Tab-separated table of C-alpha atoms in Angstrom:
chain	number	residue	atom	x	y	z
A	26	MET	CA	167.134	55.172	69.656
A	27	SER	CA	165.197	58.388	69.476
A	28	VAL	CA	163.662	59.991	72.480
A	29	SER	CA	160.499	62.065	72.265
A	30	THR	CA	160.569	65.376	73.987
A	31	ASP	CA	157.976	68.066	74.643
A	32	LEU	CA	159.733	70.309	72.090
A	33	GLU	CA	158.995	68.055	69.093
A	34	PRO	CA	156.028	68.970	66.924
A	35	GLU	CA	152.875	66.938	67.320
A	36	THR	CA	152.172	64.466	64.556
A	37	ALA	CA	148.584	63.671	65.570
A	38	PRO	CA	145.896	64.296	62.890
A	39	ARG	CA	144.058	67.639	62.868
A	40	SER	CA	140.815	67.758	64.726
A	41	ARG	CA	137.695	67.503	62.563
A	42	LYS	CA	135.201	70.353	62.292
A	43	ARG	CA	132.406	70.256	64.740
A	44	PRO	CA	129.157	68.613	63.500
A	45	TRP	CA	127.055	71.770	63.909
A	46	VAL	CA	129.379	73.747	61.579
A	47	ARG	CA	128.960	71.168	58.815
A	48	TRP	CA	125.195	71.188	59.365
A	49	LEU	CA	125.057	74.985	59.162
A	50	ARG	CA	127.045	75.111	55.933
A	51	ARG	CA	124.905	72.438	54.302
A	52	SER	CA	121.699	74.158	55.442
A	53	LEU	CA	122.815	77.498	54.046
A	54	LEU	CA	123.800	75.900	50.745
A	55	ALA	CA	120.452	74.121	50.550
A	56	ALA	CA	118.590	77.356	51.310
A	57	VAL	CA	120.485	79.198	48.567
A	58	LEU	CA	119.735	76.433	46.064
A	59	VAL	CA	116.040	76.408	46.980
A	60	PHE	CA	115.910	80.209	46.664
A	61	LEU	CA	117.550	80.116	43.232
A	62	LEU	CA	115.193	77.371	42.091
A	63	VAL	CA	112.118	79.254	43.283
A	64	VAL	CA	113.267	82.547	41.739
A	65	GLY	CA	114.269	80.809	38.523
A	66	TRP	CA	110.917	79.057	38.321
A	67	SER	CA	109.088	82.342	38.950
A	68	VAL	CA	111.104	84.260	36.344
A	69	ALA	CA	110.665	81.437	33.841
A	70	GLY	CA	106.926	81.631	34.388
A	71	ALA	CA	106.974	85.364	33.642
A	72	LEU	CA	109.068	84.875	30.500
A	73	THR	CA	106.851	82.096	29.131
A	74	ALA	CA	103.487	83.693	29.956
A	75	PRO	CA	101.099	84.204	26.999
A	76	GLY	CA	101.085	87.354	24.935
A	77	THR	CA	103.551	89.503	23.023
A	78	ASP	CA	105.116	91.526	25.871
A	79	SER	CA	108.853	92.016	25.349
A	80	VAL	CA	111.422	90.222	27.510
A	81	ALA	CA	112.465	93.527	29.058
A	82	ALA	CA	108.856	94.389	29.919
A	83	ARG	CA	108.243	90.950	31.427
A	84	LEU	CA	111.362	91.145	33.601
A	85	ALA	CA	110.522	94.679	34.729
A	86	GLU	CA	106.985	93.704	35.693
A	87	TRP	CA	108.236	90.596	37.497
A	88	ALA	CA	110.695	92.716	39.465
A	89	ARG	CA	108.027	95.250	40.426
A	90	ASP	CA	105.767	92.439	41.616
A	91	HIS	CA	108.554	91.011	43.792
A	92	GLY	CA	109.606	94.063	45.764
A	93	LEU	CA	112.176	95.409	43.305
A	94	GLY	CA	110.169	98.347	42.034
A	95	GLY	CA	112.677	100.872	43.341
A	96	LEU	CA	115.485	99.217	41.404
A	97	VAL	CA	113.434	99.123	38.204
A	98	THR	CA	112.545	102.798	38.583
A	99	TRP	CA	116.208	103.704	39.111
A	100	LEU	CA	117.277	101.725	36.043
A	101	GLU	CA	114.577	103.356	33.917
A	102	LYS	CA	115.718	106.781	35.051
A	103	GLN	CA	119.306	105.938	34.151
A	104	GLN	CA	118.229	104.723	30.733
A	105	TYR	CA	116.294	107.926	30.097
A	106	GLU	CA	119.212	110.114	31.185
A	107	HIS	CA	121.480	108.403	28.661
A	108	ASP	CA	118.946	108.084	25.826
A	109	GLN	CA	117.020	111.345	25.572
A	110	PRO	CA	115.206	112.073	22.306
A	111	ALA	CA	117.030	114.135	19.706
A	112	VAL	CA	116.248	117.809	19.264
A	113	GLY	CA	115.694	119.296	15.819
A	114	GLY	CA	115.623	117.614	12.438
A	115	LEU	CA	112.726	116.305	10.391
A	116	PRO	CA	110.878	112.977	10.346
A	117	ALA	CA	112.557	110.479	8.058
A	118	GLY	CA	110.457	110.461	4.909
A	119	GLY	CA	108.272	113.318	6.118
A	120	ILE	CA	104.838	113.001	7.719
A	121	PRO	CA	103.728	109.446	6.962
A	122	VAL	CA	100.616	108.608	5.024
A	123	ALA	CA	98.484	106.407	7.251
A	124	PRO	CA	98.591	102.775	6.179
A	125	GLY	CA	95.185	101.351	5.415
A	126	ILE	CA	93.428	104.513	4.222
A	127	VAL	CA	89.927	103.688	2.976
A	128	PRO	CA	87.522	105.772	0.896
A	129	ALA	CA	84.619	107.381	2.711
A	130	SER	CA	81.320	108.790	1.462
A	131	PRO	CA	80.724	111.968	3.478
A	132	THR	CA	77.661	114.062	2.785
A	133	PRO	CA	78.039	117.659	1.568
A	134	GLY	CA	78.892	120.263	4.184
A	135	GLY	CA	81.510	118.196	5.976
A	136	LYS	CA	79.040	115.983	7.852
A	137	THR	CA	78.856	112.223	7.618
A	138	GLY	CA	75.299	110.948	7.347
A	139	ARG	CA	74.175	110.089	10.851
A	140	GLY	CA	77.641	110.553	12.364
A	141	LEU	CA	79.478	113.446	13.982
A	142	PRO	CA	80.826	116.440	12.036
A	143	ALA	CA	84.233	115.814	10.515
A	144	PRO	CA	87.068	117.046	12.765
A	145	VAL	CA	88.971	120.110	11.631
A	146	PRO	CA	92.660	119.748	10.740
A	147	ILE	CA	95.066	120.090	13.676
A	148	SER	CA	97.368	123.084	13.798
A	149	ALA	CA	101.096	122.592	14.327
A	150	LEU	CA	102.459	122.968	17.852
A	151	GLY	CA	105.383	125.170	18.805
A	152	GLY	CA	104.932	127.620	15.939
A	153	GLN	CA	106.834	125.624	13.313
A	154	PRO	CA	105.408	125.552	9.761
A	155	LEU	CA	103.277	122.523	8.934
A	156	LEU	CA	104.841	119.791	6.839
A	157	PRO	CA	102.818	118.282	3.988
A	158	GLY	CA	100.092	116.086	5.450
A	159	GLU	CA	100.737	117.158	9.052
A	160	GLY	CA	97.568	117.427	11.135
A	161	GLN	CA	95.357	116.194	8.298
A	162	TRP	CA	92.719	113.574	9.127
A	163	GLN	CA	92.678	110.329	7.147
A	164	THR	CA	89.844	107.804	7.296
A	165	VAL	CA	91.059	104.300	8.147
A	166	VAL	CA	87.857	102.492	9.232
A	167	THR	CA	84.372	102.965	7.792
A	168	ASP	CA	80.904	101.667	8.542
A	169	HIS	CA	78.803	101.411	5.375
A	170	GLY	CA	80.988	104.073	3.793
A	171	GLN	CA	80.816	106.449	6.753
A	172	PRO	CA	84.038	107.394	8.604
A	173	ALA	CA	84.178	105.553	11.941
A	174	VAL	CA	87.888	105.969	12.741
A	175	ARG	CA	90.201	108.706	11.475
A	176	VAL	CA	93.888	109.251	12.237
A	177	ALA	CA	96.302	112.158	11.962
A	178	SER	CA	100.022	112.658	12.514
A	179	LEU	CA	101.666	115.605	14.243
A	180	ARG	CA	105.105	116.515	15.523
A	181	PRO	CA	105.006	116.793	19.335
A	182	ASP	CA	106.440	120.301	19.773
A	183	GLY	CA	108.815	122.865	18.313
A	184	GLN	CA	111.926	121.094	19.608
A	185	HIS	CA	111.476	117.365	18.953
A	186	THR	CA	110.707	117.946	15.308
A	187	SER	CA	111.969	114.617	13.963
A	188	PHE	CA	109.328	112.616	15.864
A	189	VAL	CA	105.745	111.851	14.903
A	190	VAL	CA	102.794	111.404	17.265
A	191	GLY	CA	99.594	109.604	16.237
A	192	ILE	CA	96.061	110.841	16.986
A	193	MET	CA	93.056	108.538	16.621
A	194	TRP	CA	89.525	109.991	16.344
A	195	LEU	CA	86.593	107.642	16.955
A	196	ASP	CA	82.937	108.372	16.177
A	197	PRO	CA	80.684	106.817	18.865
A	198	THR	CA	77.852	106.794	16.339
A	199	PHE	CA	79.559	103.868	14.645
A	200	VAL	CA	81.804	102.305	17.325
A	201	ARG	CA	81.344	101.222	20.930
A	202	GLY	CA	84.066	100.896	23.546
A	203	GLN	CA	84.802	98.033	25.917
A	204	LEU	CA	87.243	97.814	28.828
A	205	GLN	CA	89.038	94.478	28.561
A	206	PRO	CA	91.010	92.936	31.439
A	207	GLY	CA	94.557	91.661	31.446
A	208	PHE	CA	95.215	88.194	32.808
A	209	GLN	CA	97.608	89.710	35.367
A	210	ASP	CA	96.242	93.222	35.783
A	211	PRO	CA	93.560	93.237	37.114
A	212	GLY	CA	93.613	89.436	36.829
A	213	GLY	CA	90.754	87.220	37.922
A	214	SER	CA	87.765	85.952	35.960
A	215	TRP	CA	85.763	88.310	33.737
A	216	GLN	CA	83.174	87.992	31.008
A	217	ALA	CA	85.204	90.268	28.725
A	218	PRO	CA	88.170	88.393	27.197
A	219	ASP	CA	91.807	89.464	27.483
A	220	SER	CA	92.257	89.294	23.702
A	221	ILE	CA	90.313	89.977	20.524
A	222	THR	CA	88.624	86.611	20.184
A	223	PRO	CA	87.418	85.180	16.844
A	224	ALA	CA	83.903	86.365	17.699
A	225	LEU	CA	85.162	89.931	18.257
A	226	GLN	CA	87.509	89.920	15.267
A	227	ARG	CA	84.581	90.374	12.878
A	228	THR	CA	83.735	93.835	14.261
A	229	VAL	CA	86.921	95.185	15.848
A	230	ALA	CA	87.801	98.703	14.680
A	231	ALA	CA	90.549	99.835	17.078
A	232	ALA	CA	92.351	99.033	20.318
A	233	PHE	CA	94.710	100.864	22.644
A	234	ASN	CA	96.391	100.600	26.045
A	235	ALA	CA	94.748	101.554	29.328
A	236	GLY	CA	96.490	103.217	32.300
A	237	PHE	CA	99.274	102.538	34.779
A	238	ARG	CA	99.470	99.328	36.779
A	239	LEU	CA	96.705	98.800	39.333
A	240	ASN	CA	99.274	98.129	42.069
A	241	GLY	CA	98.972	101.719	43.251
A	242	ALA	CA	100.824	103.367	40.378
A	243	SER	CA	97.597	104.567	38.756
A	244	GLN	CA	96.441	106.331	41.933
A	245	GLY	CA	92.978	105.018	41.112
A	246	GLY	CA	90.639	102.079	40.750
A	247	TYR	CA	88.982	99.649	38.357
A	248	TYR	CA	85.274	98.842	38.044
A	249	SER	CA	83.648	96.640	35.416
A	250	GLU	CA	80.837	94.131	34.983
A	251	GLY	CA	79.171	95.246	38.196
A	252	ARG	CA	82.135	94.665	40.499
A	253	THR	CA	85.123	96.566	41.784
A	254	ALA	CA	88.588	95.076	41.322
A	255	VAL	CA	90.354	98.080	42.867
A	256	PRO	CA	88.446	100.734	44.879
A	257	LEU	CA	87.565	103.900	42.990
A	258	VAL	CA	89.178	107.111	44.255
A	259	ASP	CA	87.339	110.425	44.631
A	260	GLY	CA	88.729	113.088	42.326
A	261	ALA	CA	90.769	110.670	40.186
A	262	ALA	CA	90.706	111.078	36.401
A	263	SER	CA	88.268	108.448	35.137
A	264	LEU	CA	87.524	106.984	31.719
A	265	VAL	CA	83.891	105.936	32.028
A	266	LEU	CA	82.125	103.690	29.528
A	267	SER	CA	78.344	103.613	29.582
A	268	THR	CA	76.221	100.548	28.900
A	269	ASP	CA	75.693	101.748	25.315
A	270	GLY	CA	79.476	101.799	24.717
A	271	THR	CA	79.986	105.575	24.627
A	272	ALA	CA	82.885	107.061	26.559
A	273	THR	CA	83.420	110.122	28.693
A	274	VAL	CA	86.204	111.392	30.930
A	275	GLY	CA	85.916	113.299	34.178
A	276	SER	CA	86.951	113.667	37.788
A	277	TRP	CA	85.291	110.909	39.818
A	278	ASN	CA	82.332	111.998	41.951
A	279	HIS	CA	82.650	115.511	40.536
A	280	GLU	CA	82.118	115.396	36.763
A	281	VAL	CA	81.322	111.676	36.562
A	282	ARG	CA	79.835	109.302	39.135
A	283	MET	CA	78.286	105.866	39.538
A	284	SER	CA	74.875	105.196	37.985
A	285	PRO	CA	72.981	102.222	36.481
A	286	GLN	CA	74.263	103.325	33.061
A	287	VAL	CA	77.953	102.931	34.021
A	288	ALA	CA	79.499	99.815	32.484
A	289	SER	CA	83.128	100.401	33.498
A	290	VAL	CA	85.433	102.906	35.165
A	291	ARG	CA	89.201	102.972	34.698
A	292	GLN	CA	91.041	105.583	36.743
A	293	ASN	CA	94.528	106.963	36.190
A	294	LEU	CA	96.193	109.906	37.940
A	295	VAL	CA	94.453	113.320	37.725
A	296	MET	CA	92.716	115.211	34.933
A	297	LEU	CA	95.097	116.378	32.197
A	298	ILE	CA	92.504	118.439	30.290
A	299	ASP	CA	89.464	119.985	31.970
A	300	ASN	CA	87.125	122.577	30.492
A	301	GLY	CA	89.385	122.632	27.452
A	302	GLN	CA	92.451	123.717	29.446
A	303	VAL	CA	95.668	121.802	30.142
A	304	ASN	CA	96.216	121.153	33.837
A	305	PRO	CA	98.637	123.887	35.016
A	306	SER	CA	100.466	121.308	37.170
A	307	CYS	CA	101.577	119.399	34.062
A	308	ALA	CA	105.099	120.779	34.523
A	309	SER	CA	105.261	120.814	38.295
A	310	GLY	CA	103.006	118.108	39.729
A	311	GLY	CA	104.292	115.418	42.051
A	312	THR	CA	104.206	111.626	41.915
A	313	ALA	CA	100.553	111.437	42.936
A	314	GLU	CA	99.625	113.473	39.865
A	315	TRP	CA	101.804	112.187	37.043
A	316	GLY	CA	103.577	109.070	38.329
A	317	SER	CA	106.879	108.360	40.037
A	318	THR	CA	108.923	106.520	37.415
A	319	ILE	CA	110.557	109.374	35.520
A	320	GLY	CA	108.542	112.466	36.287
A	321	GLN	CA	106.249	114.668	34.270
A	322	ALA	CA	108.971	116.536	32.358
A	323	ALA	CA	110.664	113.517	30.743
A	324	TYR	CA	110.163	113.295	26.974
A	325	ILE	CA	109.172	109.679	26.406
A	326	HIS	CA	106.424	107.529	24.904
A	327	ARG	CA	103.115	108.602	26.427
A	328	SER	CA	99.428	108.124	25.696
A	329	ALA	CA	96.161	109.812	26.592
A	330	PHE	CA	92.425	109.712	25.964
A	331	GLY	CA	89.774	112.410	25.901
A	332	VAL	CA	86.428	113.521	24.530
A	333	THR	CA	85.505	116.544	22.442
A	334	ALA	CA	82.602	118.920	22.959
A	335	ASP	CA	80.499	117.046	20.398
A	336	GLY	CA	81.263	113.608	21.881
A	337	ALA	CA	84.057	112.351	19.624
A	338	GLU	CA	86.575	110.085	21.393
A	339	VAL	CA	90.286	110.792	20.905
A	340	TYR	CA	93.347	108.665	21.683
A	341	VAL	CA	96.891	110.085	21.431
A	342	GLY	CA	100.097	108.053	21.484
A	343	GLY	CA	103.664	108.704	20.494
A	344	PRO	CA	107.302	109.339	21.441
A	345	ALA	CA	109.168	112.389	22.823
A	346	LEU	CA	106.203	113.631	24.878
A	347	SER	CA	106.133	115.366	28.239
A	348	VAL	CA	102.911	115.593	30.226
A	349	CYS	CA	102.458	119.192	29.049
A	350	THR	CA	103.028	118.502	25.351
A	351	LEU	CA	100.701	115.494	25.573
A	352	GLY	CA	98.044	117.828	26.965
A	353	ASP	CA	98.732	120.378	24.229
A	354	ILE	CA	98.082	117.742	21.546
A	355	LEU	CA	94.829	116.632	23.189
A	356	ARG	CA	93.637	120.227	23.269
A	357	ALA	CA	94.724	120.813	19.657
A	358	ALA	CA	92.585	117.811	18.670
A	359	GLY	CA	89.542	119.455	20.270
A	360	VAL	CA	89.509	117.519	23.555
A	361	VAL	CA	87.699	119.303	26.401
A	362	ARG	CA	88.206	116.618	29.092
A	363	GLY	CA	91.097	114.195	28.979
A	364	MET	CA	93.508	112.068	31.006
A	365	GLU	CA	96.943	110.522	30.647
A	366	LEU	CA	97.031	106.763	30.133
A	367	ASP	CA	100.150	104.575	30.177
A	368	ILE	CA	103.714	105.621	29.366
A	369	ASN	CA	106.872	103.748	28.281
A	370	PRO	CA	107.555	102.276	24.803
A	371	ALA	CA	106.690	98.787	26.072
A	372	TRP	CA	103.039	99.741	26.703
A	373	VAL	CA	101.964	102.691	24.534
A	374	SER	CA	100.047	101.102	21.684
A	375	GLY	CA	97.342	102.391	19.346
A	376	THR	CA	96.067	100.062	16.627
A	377	TYR	CA	93.245	100.104	14.090
A	378	PHE	CA	92.027	97.098	12.127
A	379	HIS	CA	90.699	96.009	8.750
A	380	ASP	CA	88.542	92.941	8.387
A	381	SER	CA	90.210	90.004	6.636
A	382	PRO	CA	87.865	87.303	5.310
A	383	ALA	CA	90.729	84.823	5.045
A	384	GLY	CA	91.828	85.072	8.684
A	385	PRO	CA	92.333	87.411	11.645
A	386	PRO	CA	91.913	91.152	11.032
A	387	LYS	CA	94.924	93.105	9.820
A	388	GLY	CA	96.204	95.620	12.359
A	389	PHE	CA	97.989	98.902	11.664
A	390	SER	CA	100.205	100.841	14.083
A	391	LEU	CA	99.115	104.392	14.875
A	392	PHE	CA	102.588	105.980	14.809
A	393	PRO	CA	105.960	105.011	13.263
A	394	ALA	CA	107.931	104.533	16.527
A	395	GLU	CA	105.353	102.191	18.059
A	396	GLN	CA	107.132	99.167	19.541
A	397	VAL	CA	104.093	97.057	20.452
A	398	PRO	CA	103.106	94.992	17.392
A	399	PRO	CA	99.555	95.342	16.006
A	400	GLU	CA	98.882	91.648	16.646
A	401	HIS	CA	99.409	92.249	20.379
A	402	TYR	CA	95.654	92.435	20.947
A	403	LEU	CA	94.991	89.176	19.121
A	404	HIS	CA	96.817	87.364	21.939
A	405	PRO	CA	96.106	87.276	25.694
A	406	ALA	CA	97.206	90.593	27.209
A	407	SER	CA	98.854	90.795	30.620
A	408	ARG	CA	97.426	94.274	31.287
A	409	ASP	CA	93.998	95.776	30.704
A	410	TRP	CA	93.245	97.617	27.475
A	411	TYR	CA	90.400	99.070	25.418
A	412	GLY	CA	88.721	97.638	22.344
A	413	TRP	CA	86.451	99.638	20.049
A	414	TYR	CA	83.989	97.688	17.904
A	415	LEU	CA	81.596	98.538	15.077
A	416	ARG	CA	78.014	98.761	16.271
A	417	PRO	CA	75.433	96.335	14.879
C-alpha cells in the first residue's frame, strides 16, 4: 500500500487562465480584425474608384489621405535615388513628328486670319545643336483651317539629351479654357463635370493636369463657379480664367486679383516665370516654394503653364526636368508669366484631341514618355484638370 508524502509531485490539473485574460485576448483579436476589415474596405474603395489612375497612384493617394504622407514621400525619394534619368545619348528615333498633324491655312506674313501671330521656333537649350524637327511648331488642332493648337518637342537641357519634352501652344482666339474638378480633389458638387462628357466631346481641343493636391501641398487655394473650395493665398502663383475663357498667370493680389470677370483661380506654389525671367530660387527654394516630395533639383516628370506677351497660352510637360530647366523651357517658348503645375509621372499629362464622328474624340499624348493615357480625360478624374474647347 502506497503512502502519499509531501515530497511527491502534485497530480491535480493545472489552474485555468483567469476570465479577464481570455476576454482581453479576444477583444484585441476582434479589434485587429475590425481594423483590417476597415482598412481593407477603404483600400478596396480607392482601387475600384472610377477613372484611369494607376494602382500605384491610387495607393499613394490613399496613404497620403490616411496619415501616411511621410512614408509615401520617403518611398518616392528612395525610388528617385535609385532611378535617376540617364545622362547623354539621343532620343530613340530622333525628335518625334507629332501624331495628328493637320493642315492649316495661315495668311501671308506668318499671321493666321483673326488669330495670334505664329510662334517662332524654339531654340535648343544647353548649347547643343538642334536635331531635325527640334523646336519646330506643328499644328494639331484647327478651327476653320486656322491653327488653334500647336505643339513642339525639345530636349530638356544639355545633359539629359535622350529625353523629349512636349510644349503645347494654344490660341485664345479659337479656344477657351475651363477648370474642371476632380471627384476627390477638390471633391463636392460642381456644374463643371469631372470628365469630358459627350456634350463637351464635340468641341474639346486639349486637356492637361492642374497643380498639386489641395491638401496643403499646393500652398494655395481653389476658386470656381462663384465659391471657394480652398482659401486663396496672397502672393501664390495663380492660373486665372476669365468669364470669356482666356487665361492669365500672376501672383495673387499683386498681378492678378478678384473681379466680376474672374471665373476660376487655381493656385500652386510661387511664380516660376515673372517679367520674362526664371525665378532665381528655382535651384535653392524650400518646400513652400517648390514642394516637399523630392525637392526642386530632382530631374523628374514636371509640368507648367504660362502666357506670352501677346496672350498665347503655353503648357509644358515632360520627363527629366528640374524646376530650373522647366522654367528655361517656358521662357524659351516666349512665356512672360508662368507657374509650375503637377509633377510625377502618374499626373503629368498633356493631351490634344481630334473629333471623331463615329465615337469619342481621339486623343494624342503630348510627349513620348507620357504615362497617363489620352483617354484619361474621357473618364471621371480624381483630381482637378483643365479642358480647352473650341469657341462657338
